[in-house]
Amino acid sequence: MFCDYFVVGCKTDKGFSVILVERQEGVETSLIKTSYSPTAGTAFIEFNDVKVPVENLLGKEHSGFIVIMANFNHERFMMASGIIRMTRTVVEECLKWCNQRIVFGKPLIEQPVMRQKLAKMISHVESNQAWLESIAYQMCHMSYAQQSQNLGGPIGLLKSHATRSAHEIADEATNIFGGRGITQSGMGRIVEMFHRTYKFDAILGGTEEILADLGVRQAIKKMPKAML
């Protein structure tokens, strides 16, 4: 909504190209309201008779798909990092709440059902963190070409699993906080915000189903022929 430049994938004579379009006359944006926040700037963009100089071509002409795909692994890795970090924050808030909230004369943490919920949430967070660090290690020891060849599937599966975990954690956290979990102020504000916004990471950069399918297809592709 607010940007001065637009990275645009468009059809060209012999395929698909990516160009950089500067905001100018004929470029119109209108805000799209989302469950996240207007500050995200999500917008409908319309181009009316807009001319773009040849030097604004990104990559090679008619090879735009390669340009778009080039950053997917890093984008998805970044999104997985963010959602895993946020789930850890939500678990921390739940631990504090369960120790401070007194119900029937005792802290919530003394209720076995609450400890089971927390155990489930912590297990999701720690397993995703370990997987993230494993992939980070591989990325640091591979060339860009090796990353592109070998890590697309694992990163896709990680992001898919991390956002599924976020779904479980958001649900459990809201139940733990009760009425506080749906308020936008006080101790429940972080849980409310997370429950309202975690789905963005489950959709952007490739939905859970698409990334899960990518991971399986890449695994099958690399299986030894003798095993098939």
Tab-separated table of C-alpha atoms in Angstrom:
chain	number	residue	atom	x	y	z
A	1	MET	CA	0.000	0.000	0.000
A	2	PHE	CA	2.813	2.399	0.884
A	3	CYS	CA	5.766	1.258	-1.254
A	4	ASP	CA	7.511	3.281	-3.940
A	5	TYR	CA	8.610	0.242	-5.959
A	6	PHE	CA	6.754	-2.916	-7.031
A	7	VAL	CA	8.436	-6.204	-7.963
A	8	VAL	CA	6.039	-7.466	-10.613
A	9	GLY	CA	5.770	-10.838	-12.333
A	10	CYS	CA	4.163	-10.378	-15.732
A	11	LYS	CA	3.532	-12.188	-18.976
A	12	THR	CA	5.885	-11.306	-21.813
A	13	ASP	CA	5.967	-12.365	-25.471
A	14	LYS	CA	7.660	-15.714	-24.885
A	15	GLY	CA	6.890	-16.471	-21.270
A	16	PHE	CA	7.121	-14.782	-17.915
A	17	SER	CA	9.383	-11.957	-16.718
A	18	VAL	CA	9.972	-9.994	-13.520
A	19	ILE	CA	10.292	-6.213	-13.639
A	20	LEU	CA	10.700	-3.387	-11.132
A	21	VAL	CA	7.908	-0.825	-11.451
A	22	GLU	CA	8.290	2.576	-9.808
A	23	ARG	CA	5.221	4.248	-8.363
A	24	GLN	CA	4.044	6.727	-10.997
A	25	GLU	CA	0.943	7.932	-12.766
A	26	GLY	CA	-1.164	4.911	-13.642
A	27	VAL	CA	-0.082	2.878	-10.588
A	28	GLU	CA	-2.959	2.731	-8.127
A	29	THR	CA	-3.167	0.944	-4.779
A	30	SER	CA	-6.196	0.375	-2.582
A	31	LEU	CA	-6.031	-1.084	0.921
A	32	ILE	CA	-7.237	-4.635	1.527
A	33	LYS	CA	-8.340	-5.136	5.113
A	34	THR	CA	-6.955	-8.283	6.757
A	35	SER	CA	-7.185	-9.947	10.158
A	36	TYR	CA	-3.580	-8.938	10.803
A	37	SER	CA	-3.155	-5.161	10.647
A	38	PRO	CA	-3.547	-2.244	8.213
A	39	THR	CA	0.133	-1.470	8.823
A	40	ALA	CA	1.040	-4.583	6.813
A	41	GLY	CA	0.029	-2.579	3.751
A	42	THR	CA	-1.753	-5.442	1.979
A	43	ALA	CA	-3.216	-3.877	-1.149
A	44	PHE	CA	-4.829	-4.380	-4.532
A	45	ILE	CA	-2.470	-2.953	-7.161
A	46	GLU	CA	-3.690	-1.748	-10.534
A	47	PHE	CA	-1.532	-0.724	-13.497
A	48	ASN	CA	-3.087	1.484	-16.179
A	49	ASP	CA	-0.896	2.154	-19.249
A	50	VAL	CA	2.274	2.121	-17.140
A	51	LYS	CA	5.579	2.157	-19.021
A	52	VAL	CA	8.700	0.536	-17.564
A	53	PRO	CA	12.253	1.090	-18.895
A	54	VAL	CA	14.124	-1.945	-20.210
A	55	GLU	CA	16.820	-1.615	-17.527
A	56	ASN	CA	14.180	-2.371	-14.865
A	57	LEU	CA	14.103	-6.026	-15.953
A	58	LEU	CA	15.146	-8.351	-13.102
A	59	GLY	CA	17.043	-11.407	-14.290
A	60	LYS	CA	16.676	-12.515	-17.888
A	61	GLU	CA	13.683	-11.833	-20.079
A	62	HIS	CA	11.148	-14.682	-20.185
A	63	SER	CA	12.941	-16.342	-17.211
A	64	GLY	CA	10.955	-14.734	-14.418
A	65	PHE	CA	9.986	-18.008	-12.796
A	66	ILE	CA	13.648	-18.616	-11.902
A	67	VAL	CA	13.848	-15.149	-10.325
A	68	ILE	CA	10.769	-15.768	-8.181
A	69	MET	CA	11.855	-19.262	-7.126
A	70	ALA	CA	15.391	-18.112	-6.253
A	71	ASN	CA	14.451	-16.732	-2.846
A	72	PHE	CA	11.744	-19.184	-1.769
A	73	ASN	CA	14.005	-21.296	0.457
A	74	HIS	CA	15.292	-18.296	2.382
A	75	GLU	CA	11.850	-16.725	2.608
A	76	ARG	CA	10.355	-19.909	4.019
A	77	PHE	CA	13.275	-20.395	6.401
A	78	MET	CA	12.807	-16.841	7.681
A	79	MET	CA	9.068	-17.388	8.178
A	80	ALA	CA	9.694	-20.652	10.038
A	81	SER	CA	12.178	-18.833	12.279
A	82	GLY	CA	9.638	-16.140	13.062
A	83	ILE	CA	6.741	-18.464	13.855
A	84	ILE	CA	8.915	-20.734	16.009
A	85	ARG	CA	10.209	-17.727	17.931
A	86	MET	CA	6.657	-16.497	18.501
A	87	THR	CA	5.396	-19.889	19.676
A	88	ARG	CA	8.154	-19.856	22.289
A	89	THR	CA	6.957	-16.451	23.475
A	90	VAL	CA	3.379	-17.743	23.743
A	91	VAL	CA	4.511	-20.746	25.805
A	92	GLU	CA	6.401	-18.378	28.097
A	93	GLU	CA	3.249	-16.293	28.574
A	94	CYS	CA	1.283	-19.461	29.400
A	95	LEU	CA	3.858	-20.539	31.975
A	96	LYS	CA	3.666	-17.140	33.681
A	97	TRP	CA	-0.136	-17.142	33.589
A	98	CYS	CA	-0.433	-20.655	35.023
A	99	ASN	CA	1.792	-19.700	37.950
A	100	GLN	CA	-0.026	-16.422	38.668
A	101	ARG	CA	-3.668	-17.319	38.037
A	102	ILE	CA	-5.354	-18.628	41.173
A	103	VAL	CA	-8.397	-20.896	40.703
A	104	PHE	CA	-10.206	-22.491	43.651
A	105	GLY	CA	-7.386	-21.385	45.930
A	106	LYS	CA	-4.549	-22.907	43.888
A	107	PRO	CA	-2.390	-21.776	40.926
A	108	LEU	CA	-3.441	-23.191	37.564
A	109	ILE	CA	-0.077	-24.945	37.265
A	110	GLU	CA	-1.183	-27.403	39.960
A	111	GLN	CA	-3.897	-28.738	37.669
A	112	PRO	CA	-2.636	-31.858	35.790
A	113	VAL	CA	-4.633	-30.927	32.679
A	114	MET	CA	-2.751	-27.627	32.458
A	115	ARG	CA	0.609	-29.349	32.783
A	116	GLN	CA	-0.385	-31.713	29.966
A	117	LYS	CA	-1.241	-28.756	27.728
A	118	LEU	CA	2.056	-27.091	28.521
A	119	ALA	CA	3.970	-30.330	27.882
A	120	LYS	CA	2.387	-30.586	24.438
A	121	MET	CA	3.196	-26.967	23.613
A	122	ILE	CA	6.798	-27.178	24.825
A	123	SER	CA	7.342	-30.376	22.831
A	124	HIS	CA	6.165	-28.656	19.646
A	125	VAL	CA	8.434	-25.665	20.228
A	126	GLU	CA	11.581	-27.614	21.077
A	127	SER	CA	11.240	-30.126	18.236
A	128	ASN	CA	10.724	-27.325	15.710
A	129	GLN	CA	13.693	-25.412	17.133
A	130	ALA	CA	15.954	-28.447	16.783
A	131	TRP	CA	14.817	-29.005	13.186
A	132	LEU	CA	15.360	-25.317	12.381
A	133	GLU	CA	18.909	-25.400	13.745
A	134	SER	CA	19.667	-28.592	11.823
A	135	ILE	CA	18.644	-26.947	8.554
A	136	ALA	CA	20.516	-23.744	9.474
A	137	TYR	CA	23.690	-25.817	9.938
A	138	GLN	CA	23.228	-27.417	6.521
A	139	MET	CA	22.606	-24.046	4.865
A	140	CYS	CA	25.832	-22.689	6.368
A	141	HIS	CA	27.822	-25.608	4.931
A	142	MET	CA	26.275	-25.748	1.451
A	143	SER	CA	26.700	-23.627	-1.632
A	144	TYR	CA	23.654	-21.805	-2.979
A	145	ALA	CA	23.338	-24.431	-5.716
A	146	GLN	CA	23.430	-27.258	-3.163
A	147	GLN	CA	20.824	-25.524	-1.017
A	148	SER	CA	18.539	-25.143	-4.020
A	149	GLN	CA	18.955	-28.794	-4.941
A	150	ASN	CA	18.695	-30.397	-1.509
A	151	LEU	CA	16.901	-28.162	0.983
A	152	GLY	CA	13.707	-27.052	-0.764
A	153	GLY	CA	11.777	-30.072	0.511
A	154	PRO	CA	13.087	-30.082	4.112
A	155	ILE	CA	12.529	-26.329	4.494
A	156	GLY	CA	9.010	-26.707	3.089
A	157	LEU	CA	8.238	-29.515	5.535
A	158	LEU	CA	9.667	-27.498	8.420
A	159	LYS	CA	7.506	-24.479	7.628
A	160	SER	CA	4.433	-26.666	7.178
A	161	HIS	CA	5.035	-28.429	10.491
A	162	ALA	CA	5.889	-25.219	12.353
A	163	THR	CA	2.641	-23.547	11.310
A	164	ARG	CA	0.632	-26.669	12.192
A	165	SER	CA	2.323	-26.521	15.594
A	166	ALA	CA	1.381	-22.848	15.817
A	167	HIS	CA	-2.249	-23.836	15.240
A	168	GLU	CA	-2.116	-26.294	18.150
A	169	ILE	CA	-0.249	-23.883	20.416
A	170	ALA	CA	-2.567	-20.948	19.660
A	171	ASP	CA	-5.591	-23.104	20.430
A	172	GLU	CA	-4.194	-24.463	23.703
A	173	ALA	CA	-2.925	-21.057	24.818
A	174	THR	CA	-6.313	-19.410	24.289
A	175	ASN	CA	-7.991	-22.121	26.342
A	176	ILE	CA	-5.403	-21.781	29.112
A	177	PHE	CA	-5.999	-18.025	29.314
A	178	GLY	CA	-9.764	-18.363	29.072
A	179	GLY	CA	-11.492	-15.004	28.781
A	180	ARG	CA	-8.138	-13.245	28.946
A	181	GLY	CA	-7.112	-15.093	25.784
A	182	ILE	CA	-9.554	-13.095	23.670
A	183	THR	CA	-8.717	-9.654	25.048
A	184	GLN	CA	-6.403	-7.183	23.309
A	185	SER	CA	-5.037	-5.743	26.533
A	186	GLY	CA	-3.495	-6.986	29.750
A	187	MET	CA	-1.756	-10.343	30.095
A	188	GLY	CA	-3.827	-11.938	27.352
A	189	ARG	CA	-2.886	-9.510	24.580
A	190	ILE	CA	0.017	-11.585	23.200
A	191	VAL	CA	-2.034	-14.775	23.071
A	192	GLU	CA	-4.972	-12.962	21.452
A	193	MET	CA	-2.710	-11.405	18.825
A	194	PHE	CA	-1.013	-14.724	18.068
A	195	HIS	CA	-4.295	-16.613	17.733
A	196	ARG	CA	-5.546	-13.934	15.327
A	197	THR	CA	-2.415	-13.689	13.170
A	198	TYR	CA	-0.537	-17.024	13.140
A	199	LYS	CA	-2.397	-18.098	9.992
A	200	PHE	CA	-0.470	-15.565	7.920
A	201	ASP	CA	2.663	-17.723	8.115
A	202	ALA	CA	0.594	-20.802	7.267
A	203	ILE	CA	-0.421	-19.188	3.961
A	204	LEU	CA	2.351	-16.840	2.843
A	205	GLY	CA	5.328	-18.390	1.066
A	206	GLY	CA	3.266	-21.467	0.186
A	207	THR	CA	0.405	-23.037	2.109
A	208	GLU	CA	0.949	-26.005	4.412
A	209	GLU	CA	-0.478	-28.460	1.889
A	210	ILE	CA	1.681	-27.197	-0.992
A	211	LEU	CA	4.874	-27.307	1.064
A	212	ALA	CA	4.095	-30.728	2.502
A	213	ASP	CA	3.568	-32.022	-1.026
A	214	LEU	CA	6.836	-30.406	-2.150
A	215	GLY	CA	8.716	-32.137	0.653
A	216	VAL	CA	7.322	-35.575	-0.186
A	217	ARG	CA	7.861	-35.167	-3.934
A	218	GLN	CA	11.484	-34.153	-3.380
A	219	ALA	CA	12.047	-37.098	-1.047
A	220	ILE	CA	10.602	-39.526	-3.621
A	221	LYS	CA	12.667	-37.947	-6.383
A	222	LYS	CA	15.893	-38.574	-4.466
A	223	MET	CA	15.099	-42.134	-3.386
A	224	PRO	CA	17.442	-44.801	-4.847
A	225	LYS	CA	15.851	-46.542	-7.809
A	226	ALA	CA	16.361	-49.925	-6.139
A	227	MET	CA	13.974	-48.918	-3.360
A	228	LEU	CA	11.117	-47.975	-5.706
